Short mmCIF file of C-alpha atoms in Angstrom, two decimals:
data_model
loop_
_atom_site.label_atom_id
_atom_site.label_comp_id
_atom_site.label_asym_id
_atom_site.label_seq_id
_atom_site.Cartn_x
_atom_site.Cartn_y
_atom_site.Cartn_z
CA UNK A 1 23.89 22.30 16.48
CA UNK A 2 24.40 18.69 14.96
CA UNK A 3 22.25 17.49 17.89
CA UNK A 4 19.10 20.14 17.74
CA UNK A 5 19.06 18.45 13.79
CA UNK A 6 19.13 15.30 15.18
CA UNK A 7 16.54 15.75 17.97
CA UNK A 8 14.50 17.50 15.46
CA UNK A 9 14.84 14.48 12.88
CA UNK A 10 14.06 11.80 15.95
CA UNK A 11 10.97 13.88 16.56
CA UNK A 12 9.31 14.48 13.27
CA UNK A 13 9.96 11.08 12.41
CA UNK A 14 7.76 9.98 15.55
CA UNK A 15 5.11 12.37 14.33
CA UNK A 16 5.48 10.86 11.29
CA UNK A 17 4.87 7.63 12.05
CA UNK A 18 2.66 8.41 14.99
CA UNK A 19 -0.02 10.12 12.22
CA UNK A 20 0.88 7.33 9.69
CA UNK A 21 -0.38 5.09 12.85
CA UNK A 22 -3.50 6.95 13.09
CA UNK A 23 -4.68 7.26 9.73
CA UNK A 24 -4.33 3.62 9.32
CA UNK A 25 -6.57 3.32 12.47
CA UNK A 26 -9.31 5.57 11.28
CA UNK A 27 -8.86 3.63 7.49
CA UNK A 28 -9.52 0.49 9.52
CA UNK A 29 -12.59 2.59 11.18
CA UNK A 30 -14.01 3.66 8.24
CA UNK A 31 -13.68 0.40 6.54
CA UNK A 32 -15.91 -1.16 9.17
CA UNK A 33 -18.18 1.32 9.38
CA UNK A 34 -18.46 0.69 5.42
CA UNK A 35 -18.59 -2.81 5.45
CA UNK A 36 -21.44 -3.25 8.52
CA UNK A 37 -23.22 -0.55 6.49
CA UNK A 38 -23.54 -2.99 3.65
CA UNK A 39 -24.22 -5.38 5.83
CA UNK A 40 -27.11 -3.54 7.37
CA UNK A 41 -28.11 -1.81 4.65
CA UNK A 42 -27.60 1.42 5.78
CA UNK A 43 -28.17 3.48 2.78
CA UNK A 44 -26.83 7.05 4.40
CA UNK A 45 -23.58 5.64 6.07
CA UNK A 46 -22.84 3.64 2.74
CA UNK A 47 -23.49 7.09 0.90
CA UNK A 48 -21.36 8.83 4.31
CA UNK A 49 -18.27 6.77 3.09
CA UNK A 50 -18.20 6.64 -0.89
CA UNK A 51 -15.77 8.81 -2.90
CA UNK A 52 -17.24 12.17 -3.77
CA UNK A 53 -16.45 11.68 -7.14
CA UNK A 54 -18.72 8.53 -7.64
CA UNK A 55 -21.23 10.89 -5.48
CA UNK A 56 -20.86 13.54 -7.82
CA UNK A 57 -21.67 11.35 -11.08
CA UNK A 58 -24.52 9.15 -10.05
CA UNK A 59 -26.03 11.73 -7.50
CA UNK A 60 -27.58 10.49 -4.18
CA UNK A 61 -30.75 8.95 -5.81
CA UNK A 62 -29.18 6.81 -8.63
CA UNK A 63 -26.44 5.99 -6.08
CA UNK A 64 -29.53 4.78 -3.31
CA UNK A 65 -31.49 3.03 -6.53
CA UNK A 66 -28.15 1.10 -7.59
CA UNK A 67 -27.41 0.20 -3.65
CA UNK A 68 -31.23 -0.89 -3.83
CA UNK A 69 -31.10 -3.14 -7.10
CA UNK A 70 -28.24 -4.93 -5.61
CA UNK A 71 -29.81 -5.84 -2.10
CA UNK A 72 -32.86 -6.87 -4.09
CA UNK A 73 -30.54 -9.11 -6.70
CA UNK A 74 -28.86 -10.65 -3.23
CA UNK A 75 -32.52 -11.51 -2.23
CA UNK A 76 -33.49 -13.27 -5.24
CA UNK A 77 -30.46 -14.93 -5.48
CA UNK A 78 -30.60 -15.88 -1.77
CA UNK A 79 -26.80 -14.49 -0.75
CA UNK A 80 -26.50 -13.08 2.63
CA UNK A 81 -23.77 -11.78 4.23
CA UNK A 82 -22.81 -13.98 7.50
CA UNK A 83 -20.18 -11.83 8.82
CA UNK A 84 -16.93 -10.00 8.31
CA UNK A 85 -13.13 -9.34 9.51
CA UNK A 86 -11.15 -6.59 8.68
CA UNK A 87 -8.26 -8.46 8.06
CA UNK A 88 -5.39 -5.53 8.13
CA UNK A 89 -4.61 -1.88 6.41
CA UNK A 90 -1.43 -2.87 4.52
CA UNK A 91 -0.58 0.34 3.69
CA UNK A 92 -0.94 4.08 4.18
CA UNK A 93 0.90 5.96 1.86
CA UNK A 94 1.10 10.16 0.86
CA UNK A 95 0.80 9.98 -2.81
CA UNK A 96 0.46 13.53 -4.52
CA UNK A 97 -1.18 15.67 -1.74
CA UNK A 98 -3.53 13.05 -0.89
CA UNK A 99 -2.92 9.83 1.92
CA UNK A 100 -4.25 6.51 0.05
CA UNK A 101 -4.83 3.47 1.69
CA UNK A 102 -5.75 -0.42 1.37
CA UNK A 103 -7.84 -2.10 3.53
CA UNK A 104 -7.67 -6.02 3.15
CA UNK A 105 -11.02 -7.81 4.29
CA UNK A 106 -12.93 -11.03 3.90
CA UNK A 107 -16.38 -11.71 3.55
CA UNK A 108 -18.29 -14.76 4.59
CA UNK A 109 -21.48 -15.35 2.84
CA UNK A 110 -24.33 -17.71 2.30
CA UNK A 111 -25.19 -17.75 -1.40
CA UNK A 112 -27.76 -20.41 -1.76
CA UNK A 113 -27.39 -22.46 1.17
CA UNK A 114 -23.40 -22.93 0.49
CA UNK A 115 -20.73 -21.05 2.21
CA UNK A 116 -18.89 -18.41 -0.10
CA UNK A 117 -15.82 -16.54 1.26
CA UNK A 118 -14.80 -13.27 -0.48
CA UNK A 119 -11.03 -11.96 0.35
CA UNK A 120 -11.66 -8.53 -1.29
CA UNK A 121 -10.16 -4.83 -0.87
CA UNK A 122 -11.23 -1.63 -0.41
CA UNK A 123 -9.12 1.57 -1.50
CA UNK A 124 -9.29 4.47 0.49
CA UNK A 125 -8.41 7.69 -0.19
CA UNK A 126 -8.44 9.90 2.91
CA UNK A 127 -10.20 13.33 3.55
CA UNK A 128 -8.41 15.34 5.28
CA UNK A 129 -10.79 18.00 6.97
CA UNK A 130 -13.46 15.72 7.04
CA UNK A 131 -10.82 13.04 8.80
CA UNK A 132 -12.67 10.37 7.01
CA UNK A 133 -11.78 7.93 4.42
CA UNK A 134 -13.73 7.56 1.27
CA UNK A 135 -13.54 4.11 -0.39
CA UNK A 136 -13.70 2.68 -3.84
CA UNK A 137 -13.83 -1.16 -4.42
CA UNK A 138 -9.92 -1.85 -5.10
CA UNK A 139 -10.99 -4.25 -7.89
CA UNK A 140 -13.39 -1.81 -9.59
CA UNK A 141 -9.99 0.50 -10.02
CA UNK A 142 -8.33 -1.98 -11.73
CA UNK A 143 -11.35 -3.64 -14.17
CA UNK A 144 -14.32 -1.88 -14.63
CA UNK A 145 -14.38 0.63 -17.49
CA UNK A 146 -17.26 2.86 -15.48
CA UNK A 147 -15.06 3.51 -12.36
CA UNK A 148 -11.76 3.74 -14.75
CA UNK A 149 -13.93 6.64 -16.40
CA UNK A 150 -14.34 8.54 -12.97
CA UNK A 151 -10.61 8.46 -12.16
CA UNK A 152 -8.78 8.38 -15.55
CA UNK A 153 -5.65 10.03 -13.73
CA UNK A 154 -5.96 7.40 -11.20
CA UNK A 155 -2.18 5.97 -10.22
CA UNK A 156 -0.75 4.57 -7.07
CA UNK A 157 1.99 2.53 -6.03
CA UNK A 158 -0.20 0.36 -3.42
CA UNK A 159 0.01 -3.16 -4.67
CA UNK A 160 -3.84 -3.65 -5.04
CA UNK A 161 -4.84 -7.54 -5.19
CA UNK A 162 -7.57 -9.29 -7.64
CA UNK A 163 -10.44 -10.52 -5.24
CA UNK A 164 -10.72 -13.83 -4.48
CA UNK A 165 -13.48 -15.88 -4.22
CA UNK A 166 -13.44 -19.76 -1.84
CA UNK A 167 -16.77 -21.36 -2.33
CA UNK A 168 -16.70 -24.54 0.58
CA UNK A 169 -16.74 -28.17 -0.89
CA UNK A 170 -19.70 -29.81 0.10
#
């Protein structure tokens, strides 16, 4: 009997760690979809991966307006997105009944003619009979009053890092 338990543990551990496996490869995924979305300025695949409760406040058109004022702000301000790495999923955790995630990545822009590199986050919380992640910016959860309004309950035990920004000396 003591080893059907531990065959049984051995196995649902791999399955374990197998799915933990995958769900940080669709997180990574998702995240790049996301990101070349911005980067595009794909409207419906940005909408595709933000959390349905952001959705669900703003609505599709605010949420398109808003994406719109911001590529128009980048225009007059002359930033443009060069390229961008995921750099790793650090984590993939079951918190409550839900799988959360963070999804380290850096950003290299032009802002102005100078070279501007943004090591930023994005949290994901994972859908699971959509299998898709929905993201939030990670530093939005832990400073801006509008998203800390959305998800008020909001808790996790994922180490989220402050963005950092690494303009280039010239």
């Amino acid at each position: 009997m003591k080893n059907y338990l531990i065959i049984f543990l051995f196995i649902s551990g791999n399955i374990f760690s197998q799915s933990i496996g995958e769900l940080k490869k669709t997180a990574k995924r998702d995240a790049q979809a996301t990101i070349q979305a911005s980067v595009d300025r794909n409207l419906s695949t940005i909408l595709k991966y933000t959390h349905p409760t952001i959705f669900k406040a703003y609505g599709e058109q605010k949420l398109m307006e808003t994406m719109n004022d911001i590529f128009r702000t980048m225009d007059a301000q002359k930033i443009k997105i060069k390229d961008f790495k995921i750099d790793e999923v650090t984590e993939v955790k079951k918190e409550g009944n839900q799988y959360k995630s963070l999804v380290k990545n850096t950003i290299n822009m032009d802002f102005n003619g100078r070279s501007v590199t943004l090591k930023s986050s994005l949290f994901g919380f994972y859908n699971k009979k959509k299998a898709q992640w929905y993201f939030v910016e990670s530093n939005k959860l832990l400073d801006d009053p509008d998203t800390k309004k959305l998800f008020p309950k909001f808790k996790t035990d994922i180490e989220i890092p402050l963005d950092e920004h690494i303009a280039d000396d010239y």
